[in-house]
mmCIF file of C-alpha atoms in Angstrom:
data_model
loop_
_atom_site.group_PDB
_atom_site.id
_atom_site.type_symbol
_atom_site.label_atom_id
_atom_site.label_comp_id
_atom_site.label_asym_id
_atom_site.label_seq_id
_atom_site.Cartn_x
_atom_site.Cartn_y
_atom_site.Cartn_z
ATOM 1 C CA UNK R 1 6.169 6.764 -18.113
ATOM 2 C CA UNK R 2 9.465 4.819 -17.938
ATOM 3 C CA UNK R 3 11.246 7.319 -20.172
ATOM 4 C CA UNK R 4 10.038 10.182 -17.996
ATOM 5 C CA UNK R 5 11.231 8.363 -14.853
ATOM 6 C CA UNK R 6 14.673 7.847 -16.426
ATOM 7 C CA UNK R 7 14.859 11.506 -17.392
ATOM 8 C CA UNK R 8 13.908 12.560 -13.886
ATOM 9 C CA UNK R 9 16.513 10.239 -12.401
ATOM 10 C CA UNK R 10 19.192 11.637 -14.674
ATOM 11 C CA UNK R 11 18.105 15.176 -13.895
ATOM 12 C CA UNK R 12 18.207 14.589 -10.152
ATOM 13 C CA UNK R 13 21.632 12.977 -10.455
ATOM 14 C CA UNK R 14 22.922 15.973 -12.398
ATOM 15 C CA UNK R 15 21.448 18.352 -9.827
ATOM 16 C CA UNK R 16 22.976 16.402 -6.940
ATOM 17 C CA UNK R 17 26.366 16.326 -8.604
ATOM 18 C CA UNK R 18 26.188 20.010 -9.420
ATOM 19 C CA UNK R 19 25.461 20.897 -5.788
ATOM 20 C CA UNK R 20 28.668 19.178 -4.680
ATOM 21 C CA UNK R 21 30.695 21.811 -6.520
ATOM 22 C CA UNK R 22 30.104 24.123 -3.533
ATOM 23 C CA UNK R 23 32.579 22.108 -1.401
ATOM 24 C CA UNK R 24 36.125 23.447 -1.274
ATOM 25 C CA UNK R 25 39.598 21.850 -1.132
ATOM 26 C CA UNK R 26 40.262 22.792 2.532
ATOM 27 C CA UNK R 27 38.034 20.028 3.892
ATOM 28 C CA UNK R 28 37.909 17.775 0.846
ATOM 29 C CA UNK R 29 38.153 14.000 0.860
ATOM 30 C CA UNK R 30 38.508 13.747 -2.913
ATOM 31 C CA UNK R 31 38.522 15.835 -6.084
ATOM 32 C CA UNK R 32 37.256 15.274 -9.609
ATOM 33 C CA UNK R 33 38.202 18.124 -11.934
ATOM 34 C CA UNK R 34 36.809 21.232 -10.172
ATOM 35 C CA UNK R 35 34.445 19.363 -7.861
ATOM 36 C CA UNK R 36 35.251 18.329 -4.283
ATOM 37 C CA UNK R 37 33.747 15.736 -1.960
ATOM 38 C CA UNK R 38 33.420 17.243 1.504
ATOM 39 C CA UNK R 39 34.660 15.087 4.387
ATOM 40 C CA UNK R 40 31.428 15.812 6.282
ATOM 41 C CA UNK R 41 29.574 13.588 3.829
ATOM 42 C CA UNK R 42 31.603 10.642 5.113
ATOM 43 C CA UNK R 43 30.678 11.231 8.763
ATOM 44 C CA UNK R 44 28.583 8.477 10.313
ATOM 45 C CA UNK R 45 28.946 6.242 7.265
ATOM 46 C CA UNK R 46 30.795 3.446 9.067
ATOM 47 C CA UNK R 47 28.745 1.464 11.642
ATOM 48 C CA UNK R 48 30.143 1.263 15.164
ATOM 49 C CA UNK R 49 32.354 -1.752 15.755
ATOM 50 C CA UNK R 50 33.511 -2.025 12.131
ATOM 51 C CA UNK R 51 37.131 -3.074 11.745
ATOM 52 C CA UNK R 52 39.679 -0.597 10.434
ATOM 53 C CA UNK R 53 40.113 -2.574 7.215
ATOM 54 C CA UNK R 54 36.347 -2.738 6.555
ATOM 55 C CA UNK R 55 35.961 0.961 7.434
ATOM 56 C CA UNK R 56 38.552 1.896 4.835
ATOM 57 C CA UNK R 57 36.817 -0.297 2.250
ATOM 58 C CA UNK R 58 33.377 1.241 2.953
ATOM 59 C CA UNK R 59 34.678 4.792 2.644
ATOM 60 C CA UNK R 60 36.724 4.006 -0.465
ATOM 61 C CA UNK R 61 33.702 2.414 -2.165
ATOM 62 C CA UNK R 62 31.639 5.520 -1.436
ATOM 63 C CA UNK R 63 34.347 7.830 -2.777
ATOM 64 C CA UNK R 64 34.734 5.682 -5.893
ATOM 65 C CA UNK R 65 30.975 5.852 -6.539
ATOM 66 C CA UNK R 66 31.016 9.615 -6.035
ATOM 67 C CA UNK R 67 33.943 10.005 -8.426
ATOM 68 C CA UNK R 68 32.311 7.808 -11.074
ATOM 69 C CA UNK R 69 29.070 9.783 -10.825
ATOM 70 C CA UNK R 70 30.937 13.087 -10.978
ATOM 71 C CA UNK R 71 32.993 12.003 -13.994
ATOM 72 C CA UNK R 72 29.832 10.902 -15.787
ATOM 73 C CA UNK R 73 28.249 14.250 -15.022
ATOM 74 C CA UNK R 74 31.235 16.183 -16.372
ATOM 75 C CA UNK R 75 31.212 14.024 -19.502
ATOM 76 C CA UNK R 76 27.490 14.637 -19.914
ATOM 77 C CA UNK R 77 27.924 18.421 -19.669
ATOM 78 C CA UNK R 78 30.527 18.298 -22.426
ATOM 79 C CA UNK R 79 28.709 15.885 -24.707
ATOM 80 C CA UNK R 80 25.030 16.752 -24.278
ATOM 81 C CA UNK R 81 23.923 19.675 -26.412
ATOM 82 C CA UNK R 82 22.731 22.928 -24.867
ATOM 83 C CA UNK R 83 19.130 22.320 -25.929
ATOM 84 C CA UNK R 84 19.078 18.967 -24.101
ATOM 85 C CA UNK R 85 20.739 20.530 -21.049
ATOM 86 C CA UNK R 86 18.045 23.197 -20.921
ATOM 87 C CA UNK R 87 15.397 20.470 -21.107
ATOM 88 C CA UNK R 88 17.013 18.586 -18.196
ATOM 89 C CA UNK R 89 17.441 21.769 -16.158
ATOM 90 C CA UNK R 90 13.737 22.513 -16.627
ATOM 91 C CA UNK R 91 12.892 18.978 -15.446
ATOM 92 C CA UNK R 92 15.070 19.414 -12.360
ATOM 93 C CA UNK R 93 13.409 22.712 -11.461
ATOM 94 C CA UNK R 94 9.927 21.294 -12.001
ATOM 95 C CA UNK R 95 10.688 18.149 -10.040
ATOM 96 C CA UNK R 96 12.122 20.172 -7.139
ATOM 97 C CA UNK R 97 9.018 22.378 -7.145
ATOM 98 C CA UNK R 98 6.780 19.296 -7.172
ATOM 99 C CA UNK R 99 8.675 17.730 -4.255
ATOM 100 C CA UNK R 100 8.473 20.857 -2.108
ATOM 101 C CA UNK R 101 4.807 21.414 -2.952
ATOM 102 C CA UNK R 102 3.914 17.778 -2.254
ATOM 103 C CA UNK R 103 5.707 17.825 1.112
ATOM 104 C CA UNK R 104 4.000 21.102 2.086
ATOM 105 C CA UNK R 105 0.538 19.924 1.102
ATOM 106 C CA UNK R 106 1.025 16.626 2.935
ATOM 107 C CA UNK R 107 1.872 18.568 6.089
ATOM 108 C CA UNK R 108 -1.153 20.842 5.674
ATOM 109 C CA UNK R 109 -3.430 17.832 5.112
ATOM 110 C CA UNK R 110 -1.971 15.907 8.057
ATOM 111 C CA UNK R 111 -2.662 18.804 10.401
ATOM 112 C CA UNK R 112 -6.108 19.716 9.089
ATOM 113 C CA UNK R 113 -7.983 16.776 7.576
ATOM 114 C CA UNK R 114 -10.638 15.052 9.666
ATOM 115 C CA UNK R 115 -9.923 11.301 9.615
ATOM 116 C CA UNK R 116 -12.952 10.285 11.689
ATOM 117 C CA UNK R 117 -15.634 8.693 9.504
ATOM 118 C CA UNK R 118 -18.922 7.746 11.135
ATOM 119 C CA UNK R 119 -20.955 4.674 10.229
ATOM 120 C CA UNK R 120 -23.756 6.942 8.982
ATOM 121 C CA UNK R 121 -21.343 8.604 6.556
ATOM 122 C CA UNK R 122 -20.112 5.233 5.357
ATOM 123 C CA UNK R 123 -23.626 3.906 4.778
ATOM 124 C CA UNK R 124 -24.704 7.089 3.007
ATOM 125 C CA UNK R 125 -21.680 7.055 0.713
ATOM 126 C CA UNK R 126 -22.137 3.342 0.007
ATOM 127 C CA UNK R 127 -25.816 3.724 -0.899
ATOM 128 C CA UNK R 128 -25.042 6.633 -3.206
ATOM 129 C CA UNK R 129 -22.096 4.978 -4.944
ATOM 130 C CA UNK R 130 -22.633 1.219 -4.645
ATOM 131 C CA UNK R 131 -22.652 0.776 -8.434
ATOM 132 C CA UNK R 132 -19.008 1.850 -8.409
ATOM 133 C CA UNK R 133 -18.046 -0.949 -6.038
ATOM 134 C CA UNK R 134 -18.286 -4.232 -7.924
ATOM 135 C CA UNK R 135 -16.649 -7.487 -6.874
ATOM 136 C CA UNK R 136 -13.594 -8.465 -8.927
ATOM 137 C CA UNK R 137 -14.068 -12.119 -7.985
ATOM 138 C CA UNK R 138 -16.422 -14.358 -6.046
ATOM 139 C CA UNK R 139 -16.955 -13.791 -2.326
ATOM 140 C CA UNK R 140 -18.372 -16.224 0.211
ATOM 141 C CA UNK R 141 -19.466 -16.375 3.824
ATOM 142 C CA UNK R 142 -18.757 -19.776 5.344
ATOM 143 C CA UNK R 143 -17.622 -21.620 8.437
ATOM 144 C CA UNK R 144 -15.693 -24.856 8.769
ATOM 145 C CA UNK R 145 -13.767 -27.148 11.073
ATOM 146 C CA UNK R 146 -10.944 -29.510 10.237
ATOM 147 C CA UNK R 147 -10.813 -32.490 12.585
ATOM 148 C CA UNK R 148 -8.915 -35.768 12.622
ATOM 149 C CA UNK R 149 -10.881 -38.716 11.252
ATOM 150 C CA UNK R 150 -10.181 -40.783 14.350
ATOM 151 C CA UNK R 151 -10.963 -38.016 16.822
ATOM 152 C CA UNK R 152 -13.087 -39.535 19.624
ATOM 153 C CA UNK R 153 -15.453 -36.557 19.610
ATOM 154 C CA UNK R 154 -15.807 -36.314 15.844
ATOM 155 C CA UNK R 155 -19.543 -37.128 15.899
ATOM 156 C CA UNK R 156 -20.259 -34.615 18.676
ATOM 157 C CA UNK R 157 -18.269 -31.913 16.889
ATOM 158 C CA UNK R 158 -20.146 -32.558 13.642
ATOM 159 C CA UNK R 159 -23.552 -32.448 15.369
ATOM 160 C CA UNK R 160 -22.731 -29.200 17.181
ATOM 161 C CA UNK R 161 -21.288 -27.628 14.043
ATOM 162 C CA UNK R 162 -24.393 -28.268 11.943
ATOM 163 C CA UNK R 163 -26.892 -27.564 14.730
ATOM 164 C CA UNK R 164 -27.255 -23.803 14.579
ATOM 165 C CA UNK R 165 -28.228 -23.826 18.244
ATOM 166 C CA UNK R 166 -26.479 -21.161 20.369
ATOM 167 C CA UNK R 167 -25.784 -23.643 23.155
ATOM 168 C CA UNK R 168 -24.199 -26.059 20.694
ATOM 169 C CA UNK R 169 -22.168 -23.256 19.132
ATOM 170 C CA UNK R 170 -20.820 -22.277 22.559
ATOM 171 C CA UNK R 171 -19.880 -25.891 23.244
ATOM 172 C CA UNK R 172 -18.220 -26.107 19.824
ATOM 173 C CA UNK R 173 -16.072 -23.032 20.478
ATOM 174 C CA UNK R 174 -14.987 -24.602 23.758
ATOM 175 C CA UNK R 175 -13.660 -27.524 21.680
ATOM 176 C CA UNK R 176 -11.768 -25.269 19.259
ATOM 177 C CA UNK R 177 -8.288 -26.245 20.479
ATOM 178 C CA UNK R 178 -9.028 -29.844 19.461
ATOM 179 C CA UNK R 179 -9.479 -28.866 15.799
ATOM 180 C CA UNK R 180 -6.550 -28.661 13.370
ATOM 181 C CA UNK R 181 -8.049 -25.473 11.921
ATOM 182 C CA UNK R 182 -11.413 -23.755 11.976
ATOM 183 C CA UNK R 183 -13.429 -20.622 11.183
ATOM 184 C CA UNK R 184 -16.682 -20.079 13.051
ATOM 185 C CA UNK R 185 -17.690 -16.592 11.903
ATOM 186 C CA UNK R 186 -19.771 -16.954 8.761
ATOM 187 C CA UNK R 187 -20.766 -13.274 8.747
ATOM 188 C CA UNK R 188 -17.353 -12.303 7.326
ATOM 189 C CA UNK R 189 -16.937 -12.196 3.552
ATOM 190 C CA UNK R 190 -13.881 -14.005 2.194
ATOM 191 C CA UNK R 191 -12.471 -13.886 -1.327
ATOM 192 C CA UNK R 192 -11.608 -17.082 -3.189
ATOM 193 C CA UNK R 193 -7.869 -16.824 -2.534
ATOM 194 C CA UNK R 194 -8.585 -16.858 1.192
ATOM 195 C CA UNK R 195 -10.879 -19.856 0.762
ATOM 196 C CA UNK R 196 -8.264 -21.767 -1.258
ATOM 197 C CA UNK R 197 -5.821 -21.271 1.618
ATOM 198 C CA UNK R 198 -8.265 -22.370 4.303
ATOM 199 C CA UNK R 199 -9.755 -25.266 2.324
ATOM 200 C CA UNK R 200 -6.970 -26.580 0.046
ATOM 201 C CA UNK R 201 -9.148 -29.290 -1.515
ATOM 202 C CA UNK R 202 -11.078 -26.511 -3.296
ATOM 203 C CA UNK R 203 -9.561 -25.340 -6.585
ATOM 204 C CA UNK R 204 -10.668 -22.962 -9.362
ATOM 205 C CA UNK R 205 -11.781 -26.022 -11.335
ATOM 206 C CA UNK R 206 -14.040 -27.558 -8.681
ATOM 207 C CA UNK R 207 -15.126 -24.534 -6.655
ATOM 208 C CA UNK R 208 -18.655 -24.522 -8.109
ATOM 209 C CA UNK R 209 -19.175 -27.913 -6.441
ATOM 210 C CA UNK R 210 -17.996 -26.771 -3.016
ATOM 211 C CA UNK R 211 -18.833 -23.061 -2.898
ATOM 212 C CA UNK R 212 -22.556 -22.477 -3.324
ATOM 213 C CA UNK R 213 -25.078 -20.637 -1.148
ATOM 214 C CA UNK R 214 -26.725 -22.734 1.557
ATOM 215 C CA UNK R 215 -24.811 -25.997 1.182
ATOM 216 C CA UNK R 216 -23.201 -28.117 3.908
ATOM 217 C CA UNK R 217 -20.846 -31.038 3.338
ATOM 218 C CA UNK R 218 -17.974 -33.132 4.649
ATOM 219 C CA UNK R 219 -14.738 -33.609 2.751
ATOM 220 C CA UNK R 220 -12.382 -36.375 3.939
ATOM 221 C CA UNK R 221 -8.714 -36.459 3.010
ATOM 222 C CA UNK R 222 -6.140 -39.067 4.059
ATOM 223 C CA UNK R 223 -6.131 -38.156 7.766
ATOM 224 C CA UNK R 224 -8.751 -35.472 8.400
ATOM 225 C CA UNK R 225 -12.304 -34.420 7.658
ATOM 226 C CA UNK R 226 -13.356 -30.895 6.699
ATOM 227 C CA UNK R 227 -16.915 -30.049 7.748
ATOM 228 C CA UNK R 228 -18.089 -26.977 5.833
ATOM 229 C CA UNK R 229 -21.227 -24.865 5.801
ATOM 230 C CA UNK R 230 -21.548 -22.106 3.189
ATOM 231 C CA UNK R 231 -24.020 -19.357 4.063
ATOM 232 C CA UNK R 232 -23.935 -17.181 0.973
ATOM 233 C CA UNK R 233 -21.958 -16.610 -2.220
ATOM 234 C CA UNK R 234 -21.678 -13.501 -4.382
ATOM 235 C CA UNK R 235 -20.299 -13.889 -7.896
ATOM 236 C CA UNK R 236 -17.826 -11.620 -9.629
ATOM 237 C CA UNK R 237 -18.975 -8.243 -10.990
ATOM 238 C CA UNK R 238 -21.789 -7.916 -8.450
ATOM 239 C CA UNK R 239 -22.243 -5.053 -5.996
ATOM 240 C CA UNK R 240 -19.785 -5.663 -3.179
ATOM 241 C CA UNK R 241 -21.293 -6.102 0.303
ATOM 242 C CA UNK R 242 -21.006 -3.099 2.597
ATOM 243 C CA UNK R 243 -19.156 -5.073 5.285
ATOM 244 C CA UNK R 244 -16.543 -6.275 2.790
ATOM 245 C CA UNK R 245 -15.644 -2.861 1.387
ATOM 246 C CA UNK R 246 -16.144 -0.835 4.564
ATOM 247 C CA UNK R 247 -12.375 -0.224 5.001
ATOM 248 C CA UNK R 248 -12.159 0.851 1.349
ATOM 249 C CA UNK R 249 -15.118 3.207 1.754
ATOM 250 C CA UNK R 250 -13.482 4.811 4.778
ATOM 251 C CA UNK R 251 -10.257 5.399 2.851
ATOM 252 C CA UNK R 252 -12.138 6.789 -0.174
ATOM 253 C CA UNK R 253 -14.024 9.274 2.008
ATOM 254 C CA UNK R 254 -10.811 10.406 3.718
ATOM 255 C CA UNK R 255 -9.026 10.754 0.359
ATOM 256 C CA UNK R 256 -11.933 12.826 -0.964
ATOM 257 C CA UNK R 257 -11.646 15.076 2.078
ATOM 258 C CA UNK R 258 -7.933 15.463 1.406
ATOM 259 C CA UNK R 259 -8.557 16.438 -2.215
ATOM 260 C CA UNK R 260 -11.221 18.961 -1.222
ATOM 261 C CA UNK R 261 -8.922 20.393 1.425
ATOM 262 C CA UNK R 262 -6.077 20.741 -1.079
ATOM 263 C CA UNK R 263 -8.348 22.456 -3.615
ATOM 264 C CA UNK R 264 -9.627 24.824 -0.941
ATOM 265 C CA UNK R 265 -6.116 25.568 0.292
ATOM 266 C CA UNK R 266 -4.804 26.198 -3.228
ATOM 267 C CA UNK R 267 -7.668 28.591 -3.918
ATOM 268 C CA UNK R 268 -7.187 30.415 -0.609
ATOM 269 C CA UNK R 269 -3.445 30.829 -1.089
ATOM 270 C CA UNK R 270 -3.992 32.124 -4.629
ATOM 271 C CA UNK R 271 -6.760 34.525 -3.573
ATOM 272 C CA UNK R 272 -4.588 35.761 -0.715
ATOM 273 C CA UNK R 273 -1.669 36.377 -3.083
ATOM 274 C CA UNK R 274 -3.913 38.371 -5.433
ATOM 275 C CA UNK R 275 -5.330 40.389 -2.538
ATOM 276 C CA UNK R 276 -1.847 41.242 -1.252
ATOM 277 C CA UNK R 277 -0.554 41.925 -4.767
ATOM 278 C CA UNK R 278 1.915 39.055 -4.624
ATOM 279 C CA UNK R 279 0.390 37.556 -7.742
ATOM 280 C CA UNK R 280 -0.713 39.406 -10.841
ATOM 281 C CA UNK R 281 -1.023 38.676 -14.530
ATOM 282 C CA UNK R 282 0.413 41.226 -16.934
ATOM 283 C CA UNK R 283 -1.636 42.097 -19.997
#
């Protein structure tokens, strides 16, 4: 893969250098052998307000880079064998074709693909393909508050947090600004990295103690107390919950639509070319 990328980079560089041969000496800023750098390429290069000295330096650096690239290209043409040159030329042509085709297809897809995905479609796709969506790590649904040990309403906050009563929950949310940090929505799935950030006393070594379905606990540090309630935990390599992968499902469905649209478009353009005798295979 890396070798191919290097070859493509070299091929593009050679192609770019070769195209500059079209410039002529009448409006040239520099010359290397039979190649000329057109002054138009220097237009707009210097930001407004740049001093004269810095402007000269910016332009000179660009010209020096162009000259170095051009000299390397000329040396390559002389020193690389014809067979290798043909290989690079073929890569350039193929890469150019791929770029144009990719840009065209992206435009066709952008104008035509339906990006609206309904909840029914998401649920249907999830139920049909859930075995393909496994968790790569543990997930948990939990809520917590972090409150100062000496907070005058610590006991009230703890009672309301653990209550489960809607009235108490409303009163707790009204106190939210008094907490150092908090998360009240335990219907949202969070991966372990997110939990480590929210609850720094939990580590990969002790997480089994603190992350388990249905547990509640308090964890005091030097100045604060974390009050935590874990609703549910899903271990790694289990079927991912629908809510957690819903954004992924939406993107997968849209990508599938794009692929189907591209296949359909490629077939239609080929069939049309055959019908209009623009494409034929000689026997």
